[in-house]
Coordinates of C-alpha atoms in Angstrom, one line a residue:
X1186 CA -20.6 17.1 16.8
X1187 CA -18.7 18.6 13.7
X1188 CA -21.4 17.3 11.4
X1189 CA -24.8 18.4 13.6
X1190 CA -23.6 21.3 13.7
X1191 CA -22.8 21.9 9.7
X1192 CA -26.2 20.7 9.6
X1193 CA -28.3 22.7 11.7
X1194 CA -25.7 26.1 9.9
X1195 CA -26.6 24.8 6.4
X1196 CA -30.2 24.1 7.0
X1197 CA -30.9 28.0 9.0
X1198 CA -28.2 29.0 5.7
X1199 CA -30.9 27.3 3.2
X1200 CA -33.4 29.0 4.6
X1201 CA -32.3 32.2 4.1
X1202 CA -31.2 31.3 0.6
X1203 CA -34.4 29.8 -1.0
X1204 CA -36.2 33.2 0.2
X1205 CA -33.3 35.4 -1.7
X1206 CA -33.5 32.9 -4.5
X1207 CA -36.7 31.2 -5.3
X1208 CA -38.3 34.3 -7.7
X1209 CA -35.2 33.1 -9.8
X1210 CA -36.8 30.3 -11.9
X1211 CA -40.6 30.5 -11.2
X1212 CA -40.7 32.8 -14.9
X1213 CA -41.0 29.6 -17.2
X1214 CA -42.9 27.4 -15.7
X1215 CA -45.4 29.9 -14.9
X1216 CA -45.6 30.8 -18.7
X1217 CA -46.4 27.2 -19.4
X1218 CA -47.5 24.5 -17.2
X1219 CA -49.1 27.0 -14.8
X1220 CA -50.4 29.3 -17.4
X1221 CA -52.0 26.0 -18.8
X1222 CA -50.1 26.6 -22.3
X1223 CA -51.0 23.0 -23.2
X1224 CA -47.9 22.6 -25.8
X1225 CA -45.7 22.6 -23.0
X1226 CA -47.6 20.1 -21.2
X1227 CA -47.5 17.8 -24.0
X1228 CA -44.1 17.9 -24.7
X1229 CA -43.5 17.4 -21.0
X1230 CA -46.2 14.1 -20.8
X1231 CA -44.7 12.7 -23.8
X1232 CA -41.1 12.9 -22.4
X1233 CA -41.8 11.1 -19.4
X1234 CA -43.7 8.4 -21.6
X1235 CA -42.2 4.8 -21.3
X1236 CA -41.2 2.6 -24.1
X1237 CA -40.5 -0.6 -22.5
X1238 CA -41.7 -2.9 -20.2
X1239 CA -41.6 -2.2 -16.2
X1240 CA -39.6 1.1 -17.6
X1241 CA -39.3 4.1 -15.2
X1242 CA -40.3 7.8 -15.4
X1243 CA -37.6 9.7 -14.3
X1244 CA -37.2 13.3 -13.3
X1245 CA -33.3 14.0 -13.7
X1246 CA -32.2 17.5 -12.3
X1247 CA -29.3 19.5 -13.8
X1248 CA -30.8 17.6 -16.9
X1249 CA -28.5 19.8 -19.5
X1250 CA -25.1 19.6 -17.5
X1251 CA -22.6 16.7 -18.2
X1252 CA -23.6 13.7 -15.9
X1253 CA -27.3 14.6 -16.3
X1254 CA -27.3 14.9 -20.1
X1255 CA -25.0 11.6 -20.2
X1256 CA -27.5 9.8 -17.9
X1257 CA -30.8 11.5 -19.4
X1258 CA -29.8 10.0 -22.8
X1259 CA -28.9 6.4 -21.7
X1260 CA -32.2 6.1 -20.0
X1261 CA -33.9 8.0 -23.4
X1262 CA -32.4 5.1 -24.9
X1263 CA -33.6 2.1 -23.0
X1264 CA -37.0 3.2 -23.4
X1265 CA -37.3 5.0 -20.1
X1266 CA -39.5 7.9 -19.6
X1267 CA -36.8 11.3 -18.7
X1268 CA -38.4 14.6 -17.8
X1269 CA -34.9 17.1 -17.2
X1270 CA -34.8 20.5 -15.3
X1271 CA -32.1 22.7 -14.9
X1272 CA -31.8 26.4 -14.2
X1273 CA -28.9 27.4 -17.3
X1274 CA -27.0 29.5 -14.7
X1275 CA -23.3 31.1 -16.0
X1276 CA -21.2 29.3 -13.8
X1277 CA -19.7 28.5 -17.3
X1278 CA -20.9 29.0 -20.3
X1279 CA -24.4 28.8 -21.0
X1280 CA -23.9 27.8 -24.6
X1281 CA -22.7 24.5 -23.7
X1282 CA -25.8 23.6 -21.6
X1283 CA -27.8 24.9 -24.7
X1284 CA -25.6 22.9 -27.0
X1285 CA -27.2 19.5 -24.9
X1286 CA -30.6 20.7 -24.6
X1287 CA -30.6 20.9 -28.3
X1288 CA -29.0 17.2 -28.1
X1289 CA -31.5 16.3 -25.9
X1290 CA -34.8 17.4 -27.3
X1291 CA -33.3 15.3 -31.1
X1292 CA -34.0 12.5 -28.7
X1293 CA -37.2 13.5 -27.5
X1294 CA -36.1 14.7 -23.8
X1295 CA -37.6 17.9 -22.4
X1296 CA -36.3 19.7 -20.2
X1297 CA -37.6 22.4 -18.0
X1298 CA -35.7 25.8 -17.4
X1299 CA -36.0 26.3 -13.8
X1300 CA -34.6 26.4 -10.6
X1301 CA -35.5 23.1 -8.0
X1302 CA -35.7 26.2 -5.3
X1303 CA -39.1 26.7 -6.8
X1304 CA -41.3 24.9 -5.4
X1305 CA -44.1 25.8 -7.7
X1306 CA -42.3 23.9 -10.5
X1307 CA -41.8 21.2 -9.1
X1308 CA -45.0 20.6 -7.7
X1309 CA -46.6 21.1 -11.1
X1310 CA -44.0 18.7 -12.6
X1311 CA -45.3 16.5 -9.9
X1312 CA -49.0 16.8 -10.7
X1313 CA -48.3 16.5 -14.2
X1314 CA -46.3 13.6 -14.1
X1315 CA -46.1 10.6 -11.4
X1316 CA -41.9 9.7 -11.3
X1317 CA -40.9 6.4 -10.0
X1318 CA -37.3 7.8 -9.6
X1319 CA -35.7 11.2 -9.3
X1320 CA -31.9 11.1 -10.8
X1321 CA -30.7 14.3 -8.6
X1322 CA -28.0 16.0 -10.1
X1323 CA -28.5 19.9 -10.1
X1324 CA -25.3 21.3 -8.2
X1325 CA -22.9 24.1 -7.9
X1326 CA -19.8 22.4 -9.0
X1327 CA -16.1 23.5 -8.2
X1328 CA -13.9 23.5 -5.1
X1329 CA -12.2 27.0 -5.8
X1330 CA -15.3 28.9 -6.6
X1331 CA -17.1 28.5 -3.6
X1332 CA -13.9 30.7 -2.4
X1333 CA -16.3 33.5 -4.9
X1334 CA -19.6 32.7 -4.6
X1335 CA -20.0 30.9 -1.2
X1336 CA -23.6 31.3 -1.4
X1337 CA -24.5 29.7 -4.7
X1338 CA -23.4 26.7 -2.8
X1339 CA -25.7 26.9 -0.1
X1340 CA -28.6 27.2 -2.6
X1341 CA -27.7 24.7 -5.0
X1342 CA -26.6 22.0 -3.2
X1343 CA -28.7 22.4 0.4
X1344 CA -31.6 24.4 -0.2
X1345 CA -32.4 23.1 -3.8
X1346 CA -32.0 19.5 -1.9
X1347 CA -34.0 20.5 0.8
X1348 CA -36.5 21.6 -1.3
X1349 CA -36.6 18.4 -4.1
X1350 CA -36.6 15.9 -1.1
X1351 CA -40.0 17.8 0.4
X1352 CA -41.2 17.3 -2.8
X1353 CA -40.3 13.9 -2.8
X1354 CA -41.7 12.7 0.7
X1355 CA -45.1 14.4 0.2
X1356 CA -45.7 13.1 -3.3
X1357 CA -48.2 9.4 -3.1
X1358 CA -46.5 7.0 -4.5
X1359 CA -43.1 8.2 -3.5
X1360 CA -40.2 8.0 -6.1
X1361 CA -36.8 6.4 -5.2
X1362 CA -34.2 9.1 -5.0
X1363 CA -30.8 9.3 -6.3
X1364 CA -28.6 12.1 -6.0
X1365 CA -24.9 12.9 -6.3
X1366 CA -22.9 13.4 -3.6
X1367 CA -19.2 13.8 -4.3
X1368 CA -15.2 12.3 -3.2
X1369 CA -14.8 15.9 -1.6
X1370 CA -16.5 14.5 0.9
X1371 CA -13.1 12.2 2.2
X1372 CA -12.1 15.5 2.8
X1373 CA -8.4 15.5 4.8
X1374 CA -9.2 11.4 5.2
X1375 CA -5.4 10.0 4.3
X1376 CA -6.3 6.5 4.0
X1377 CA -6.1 5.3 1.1
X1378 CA -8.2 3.9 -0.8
X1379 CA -11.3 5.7 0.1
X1380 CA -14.0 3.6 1.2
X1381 CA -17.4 4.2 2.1
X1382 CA -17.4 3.1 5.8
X1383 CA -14.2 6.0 5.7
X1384 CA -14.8 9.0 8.3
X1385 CA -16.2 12.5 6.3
X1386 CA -15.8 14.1 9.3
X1387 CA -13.3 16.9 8.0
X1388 CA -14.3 18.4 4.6
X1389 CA -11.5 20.7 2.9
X1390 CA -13.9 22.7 1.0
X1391 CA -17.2 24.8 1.7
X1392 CA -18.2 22.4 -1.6
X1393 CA -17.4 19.3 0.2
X1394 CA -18.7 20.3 3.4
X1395 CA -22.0 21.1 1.4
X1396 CA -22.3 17.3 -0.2
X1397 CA -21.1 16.3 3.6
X1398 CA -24.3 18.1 4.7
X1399 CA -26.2 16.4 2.2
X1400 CA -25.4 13.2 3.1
X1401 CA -26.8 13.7 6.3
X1402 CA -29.8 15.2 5.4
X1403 CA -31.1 12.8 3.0
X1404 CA -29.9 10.5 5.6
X1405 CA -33.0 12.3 7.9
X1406 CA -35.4 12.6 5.3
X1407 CA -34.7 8.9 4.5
X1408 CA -34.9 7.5 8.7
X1409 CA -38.1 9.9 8.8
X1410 CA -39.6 9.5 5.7
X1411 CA -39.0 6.4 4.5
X1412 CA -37.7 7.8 1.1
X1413 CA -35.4 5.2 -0.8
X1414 CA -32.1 7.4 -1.1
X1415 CA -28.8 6.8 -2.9
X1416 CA -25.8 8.9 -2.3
X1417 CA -23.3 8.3 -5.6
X1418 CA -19.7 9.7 -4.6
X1419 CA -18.2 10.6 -7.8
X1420 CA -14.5 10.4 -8.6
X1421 CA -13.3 13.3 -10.9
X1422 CA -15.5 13.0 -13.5
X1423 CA -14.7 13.6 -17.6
X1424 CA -15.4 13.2 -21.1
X1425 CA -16.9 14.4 -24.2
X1426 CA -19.8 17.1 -23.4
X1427 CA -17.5 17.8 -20.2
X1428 CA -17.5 21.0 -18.0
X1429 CA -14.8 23.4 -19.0
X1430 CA -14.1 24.6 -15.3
X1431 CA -12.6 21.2 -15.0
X1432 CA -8.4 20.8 -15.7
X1433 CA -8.6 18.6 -18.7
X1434 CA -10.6 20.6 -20.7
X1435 CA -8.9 23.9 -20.1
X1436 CA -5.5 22.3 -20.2
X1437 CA -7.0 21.1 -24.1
X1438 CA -8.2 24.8 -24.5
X1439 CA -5.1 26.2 -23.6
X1440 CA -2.5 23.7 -25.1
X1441 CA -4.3 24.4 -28.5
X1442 CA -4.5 28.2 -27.9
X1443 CA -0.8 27.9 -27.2
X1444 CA -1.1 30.2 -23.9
X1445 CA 0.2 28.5 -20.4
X1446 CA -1.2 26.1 -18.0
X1447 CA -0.8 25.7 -14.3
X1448 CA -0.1 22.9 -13.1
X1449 CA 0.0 22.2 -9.2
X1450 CA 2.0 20.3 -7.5
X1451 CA 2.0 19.5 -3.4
X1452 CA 4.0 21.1 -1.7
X1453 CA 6.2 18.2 -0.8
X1454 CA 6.9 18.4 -4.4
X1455 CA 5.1 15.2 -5.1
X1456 CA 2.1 15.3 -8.7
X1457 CA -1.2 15.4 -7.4
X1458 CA -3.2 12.2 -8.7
X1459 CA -7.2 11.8 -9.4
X1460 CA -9.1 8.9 -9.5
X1461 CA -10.4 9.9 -13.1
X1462 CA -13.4 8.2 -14.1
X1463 CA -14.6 8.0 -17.8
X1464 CA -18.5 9.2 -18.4
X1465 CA -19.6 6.2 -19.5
X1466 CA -18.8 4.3 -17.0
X1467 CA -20.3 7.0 -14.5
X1468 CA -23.6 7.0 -16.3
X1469 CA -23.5 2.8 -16.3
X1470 CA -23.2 3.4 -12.3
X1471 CA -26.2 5.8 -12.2
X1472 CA -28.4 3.5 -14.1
X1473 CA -27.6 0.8 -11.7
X1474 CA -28.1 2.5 -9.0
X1475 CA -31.3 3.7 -10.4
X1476 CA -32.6 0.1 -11.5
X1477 CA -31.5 -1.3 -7.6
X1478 CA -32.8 1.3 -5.5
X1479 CA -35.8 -0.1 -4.3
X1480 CA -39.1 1.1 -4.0
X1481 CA -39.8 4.2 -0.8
X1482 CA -42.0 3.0 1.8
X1483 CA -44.0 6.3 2.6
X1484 CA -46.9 8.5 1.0
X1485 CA -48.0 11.3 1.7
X1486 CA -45.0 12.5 3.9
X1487 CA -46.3 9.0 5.9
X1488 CA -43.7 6.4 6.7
X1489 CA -44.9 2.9 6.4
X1490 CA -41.7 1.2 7.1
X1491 CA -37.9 1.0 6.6
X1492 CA -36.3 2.0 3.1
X1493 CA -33.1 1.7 1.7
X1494 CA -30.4 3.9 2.5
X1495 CA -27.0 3.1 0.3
X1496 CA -24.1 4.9 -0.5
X1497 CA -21.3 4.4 -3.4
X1498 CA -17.9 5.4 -4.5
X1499 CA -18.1 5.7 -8.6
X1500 CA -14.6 6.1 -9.3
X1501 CA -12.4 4.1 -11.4
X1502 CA -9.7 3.1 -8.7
X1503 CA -7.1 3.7 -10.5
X1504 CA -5.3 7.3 -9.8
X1505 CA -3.3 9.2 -12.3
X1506 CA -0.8 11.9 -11.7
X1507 CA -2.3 15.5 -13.3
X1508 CA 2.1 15.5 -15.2
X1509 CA 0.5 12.4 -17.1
X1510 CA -2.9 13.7 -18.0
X1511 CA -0.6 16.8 -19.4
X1512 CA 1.4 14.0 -21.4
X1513 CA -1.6 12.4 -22.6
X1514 CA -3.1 15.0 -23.6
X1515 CA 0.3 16.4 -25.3
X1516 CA 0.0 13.4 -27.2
X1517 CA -3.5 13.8 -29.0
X1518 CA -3.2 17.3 -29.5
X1519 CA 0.3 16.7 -31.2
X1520 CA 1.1 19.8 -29.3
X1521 CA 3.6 20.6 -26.2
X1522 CA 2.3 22.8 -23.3
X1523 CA 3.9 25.2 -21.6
X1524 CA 3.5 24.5 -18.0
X1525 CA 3.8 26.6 -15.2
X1526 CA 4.4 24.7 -12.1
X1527 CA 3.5 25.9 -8.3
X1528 CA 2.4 24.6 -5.3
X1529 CA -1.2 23.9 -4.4
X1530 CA -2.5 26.8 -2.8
X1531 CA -5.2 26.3 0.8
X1532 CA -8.4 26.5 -1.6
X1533 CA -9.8 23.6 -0.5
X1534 CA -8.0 21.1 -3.3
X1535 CA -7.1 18.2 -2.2
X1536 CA -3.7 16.5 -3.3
X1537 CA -5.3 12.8 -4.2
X1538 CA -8.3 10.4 -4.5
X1539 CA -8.6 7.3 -4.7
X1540 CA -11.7 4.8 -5.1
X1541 CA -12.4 1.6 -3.3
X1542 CA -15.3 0.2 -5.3
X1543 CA -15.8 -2.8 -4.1
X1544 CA -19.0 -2.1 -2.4
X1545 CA -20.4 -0.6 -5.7
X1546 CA -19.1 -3.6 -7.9
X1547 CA -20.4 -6.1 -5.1
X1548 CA -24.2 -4.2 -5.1
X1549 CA -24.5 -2.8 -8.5
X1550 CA -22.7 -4.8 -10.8
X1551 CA -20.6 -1.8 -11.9
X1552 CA -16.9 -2.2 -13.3
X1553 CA -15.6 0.5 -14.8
X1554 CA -13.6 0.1 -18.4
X1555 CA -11.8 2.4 -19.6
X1556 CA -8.7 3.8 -18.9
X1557 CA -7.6 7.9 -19.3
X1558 CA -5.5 7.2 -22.0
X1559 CA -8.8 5.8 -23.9
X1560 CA -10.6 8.4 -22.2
X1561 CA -8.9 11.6 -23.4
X1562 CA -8.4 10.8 -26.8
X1563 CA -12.2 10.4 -27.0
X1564 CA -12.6 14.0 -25.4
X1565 CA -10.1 15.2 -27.5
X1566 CA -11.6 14.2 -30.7
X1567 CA -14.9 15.3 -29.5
X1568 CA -13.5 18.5 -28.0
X1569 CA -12.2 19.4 -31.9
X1570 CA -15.3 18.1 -33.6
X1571 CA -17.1 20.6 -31.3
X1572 CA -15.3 24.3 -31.2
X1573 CA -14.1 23.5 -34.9
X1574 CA -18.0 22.9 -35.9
X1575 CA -19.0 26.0 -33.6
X1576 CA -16.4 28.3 -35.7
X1577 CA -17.2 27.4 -38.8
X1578 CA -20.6 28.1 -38.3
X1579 CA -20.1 31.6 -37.2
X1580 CA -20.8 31.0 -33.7
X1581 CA -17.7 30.1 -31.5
X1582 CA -18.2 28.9 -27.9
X1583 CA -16.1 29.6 -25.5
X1584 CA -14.6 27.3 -23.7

C-alpha cells in the first residue's frame, strides 16, 4: 500500500516537474544536433563508434559525474562505443564535472550537456545513434539535501527516469537498461546484511524513497514493456574523481585546511559504519551488469515477450566505522583532525549498511578487491595531485 501510493505521488510530482523543468537543457542540443551543426553530429557518431567485436553503443547518463565518468572510461577502453549526457548542475561544483569532461573527451568520449527531462535531446540522440544499452546514472545525490531542495529530487530521479525509460520502450530495437538505484532503499530494514529479497518498504529519506519509487517503476515499464532493466544498489561509493558532498572527501578537505569535522555518532553512542565500496570495483559491477543484461523483447513500445528484470547489491560487504575512516585518513594526510562529535540528527541518515552480495557474485561474477585502507590512500594521493595541480595553475577548485 505504502509503495503504490509513493508511486502514484511521485509520478502526478514528475509531472509537474518536467513541465517546470524541461526548458532547462533543450539550449545545446538545439544549437547542434537540431540546428544540424554537423560538427556536433560527428563527434557524437564517432563516440558511439565500436572498436571491438560484438561491442556495445552505450548511452551513459550523468556521463561527467563520478560513477558515470569511472564507467564511461572502462567501456572507452574495451572498445565500446560511449555517448555521455549530463546537465553540469551546482549541486557541487561544476569545475569538477568539467575537470572529467575534459578527461573524457582525451579519450574520445562526448558528452552532451543536457538535461534527460528533454525529451527533444534524447530523441535526437536516439535518431542519431541506435544504443544497445543505456548505463542510467543521472541523479540528485545526497540524503541531507533533499531536506533543501526536495524538488530537484523529484526531477532528477523520477521524472528524468520517467522520461529516459519512454525513450527507451518506444525506440526499435530496444536497448537493455541499467540504472542505479541505491542502499537507501533498505531504509529502517535492521537486518543485517542487506539482501535483495530484504523488504524496502520504509525509506528514511525523500532520496531513498525516490530510488524506492524507481524501483517500482522500471519494474512497470519492464512487466509492460518488455524493457531488459537492471537495478544496481550501490553501497557508499568512493575514490579518486569522487563527489565532494560525500564525508571522505570533505573530512580530507578539512583535515588539510586544518578547520573541524563532524563526526556523527548514533545516539546510543555506538560509530556509524558504511559498507564502503572502492570505484573500481563499482564500475567492474556495472560492466557486468551491462555485458549480462540480456537483450529487451519489445519495439516500438510493443512487448513481444518476457524480459529480464534483476536487481543487485554492489557493495563491498565489509562495513567500516566513519572513527576508522577518520584514522585512515589521519594516517595519509600525516595530519590529526579535530573532530567534533554529535549525535545523528532525523535527516534521513541512516546509522549502518551492510552488503550481502552473494546474488551479484553468483550472477555477475563480481568480487570486489579492495579494502578502504587501499582505497583512501589512492583518493588521497589523487585528491593532492588534483587541488595542488589546480593551484598552481592559477585556478583552484573548490572542493
Amino acid at each position: 500500500m505504502f509503495v503504490s501510493a509513493l508511486v502514484l505521488i511521485a509520478v502526478t510530482a514528475s509531472f509537474i516537474s518536467f513541465k517546470s523543468f524541461v526548458g532547462s537543457g533543450s539550449r545545446y542540443i538545439n544549437h547542434t544536433v537540431r540546428g544540424g551543426v554537423t560538427g556536433y553530429e560527428k563527434q557524437i557518431t564517432s563516440s558511439a563508434k565500436i572498436h571491438r567485436k560484438n561491442g556495445f553503443t552505450v548511452l551513459v547518463t550523468g556521463a561527467a559525474g563520478f560513477v558515470g565518468s569511472h564507467v564511461s572510461l572502462a567501456l572507452k577502453k574495451r572498445g565500446d562505443g560511449v555517448v555521455g549526457i549530463d546537465n553540469f548542475n551546482d549541486y557541487y561544483d561544476p569545475s569538477l564535472k568539467k575537470s572529467r569532461r575534459k578527461m573524457l573527451e582525451s579519450k574520445g568520449i562526448f558528452i552532451v550537456e543536457g538535461d534527460i527531462n528533454d525529451e527533444r535531446i534524447l530523441a535526437e540522440l536516439f535518431q542519431l545513434v541506435e544504443f544497445t544499452h543505456v548505463m542510467h546514472l543521472a541523479a540528485q545525490a545526497g540524503v541531507r539535501y533533499a531536506m533543501k531542495k526536495p524538488h530537484s529530487y523529484v526531477h532528477s530521479n523520477i521524472a528524468g527516469l520517467v522520461t529516459l525509460l519512454e525513450q527507451c520502450q518506444n525506440s526499435d530495437p530496444q536497448p537493455a537498461f541499467v540504472w542505479a538505484s541505491s542502499s537507501s532503499v533498505y531504509g529502517l530494514n535492521d537486518k543485517i546484511p542487506f539482501s535483495e529479497s530484504d523488504s524496502t518498504d520504509r525509506p528514511a529519506s525523500l532520496y531513498a524513497a525516490t530510488k524506492k519509487a524507481g524501483e517500482e517503476i522500471t519494474h512497470a515499464y519492464n512487466h509492460i514493456y518488455g524493457l531488459s532493466i537492471t537495478g544496481l544498489r550501490f553501497f557508499t561509493v568512493y575514490g579518486p574523481w569522487g563527489r565532494p558532498d560525500m564525508a571522505y572527501f570533505s573530512f580530507t578537505k578539512n583535515i588539510l585546511q586544518g578547520n573541524p569535522i563532524t563526526v556523527y555518532r548514533g545516539k546510543n553512542g555506538v560509530d556509524l559504519a558504511r559498507d564502503f565500496t572502492y570505484i573500481d570495483d563499482v564500475v567492474k559491477g556495472c560492466v557486468r551488469s551491462l555485458d549480462t543484461a540480456g537483450k529487451s523483447t519489445g519495439s516500438g513500445g510493443k512487448k513481444r515477450g518476457p524480459a529480464p528484470y534483476r536487481i543487485f547489491n554492489l557493495g563491498n560487504r565489509s562495513p567500516v566505522t566513519v572513527t576508522t575512516l577518520v584514522n585512515i585518513l589521519e594516517k595519509n594526510l600525516k595530519k590529526k583532525a579535530k573532530k567534533h562529535v554529535i549525535v545523528m540528527p532525523g535527516n534521513g541518515d541512516v546509522p549502518f549498511t551492510h552488503a550481502n552480495i552473494s546474488l551479484a557474485q553468483r550472477e555477475l561474477g563480481y568480487r570486489p578487491t579492495t579494502d578502504l585502507a587501499t582505497g583512501l590512500k589512492k583518493f588521497v594521493k589523487w585528491y593532492i595531485w588534483y587541488y595542488g595541480n589546480n593551484q598552481r595553475k592559477g585556478h583552484f577548485v573548490k572542493s
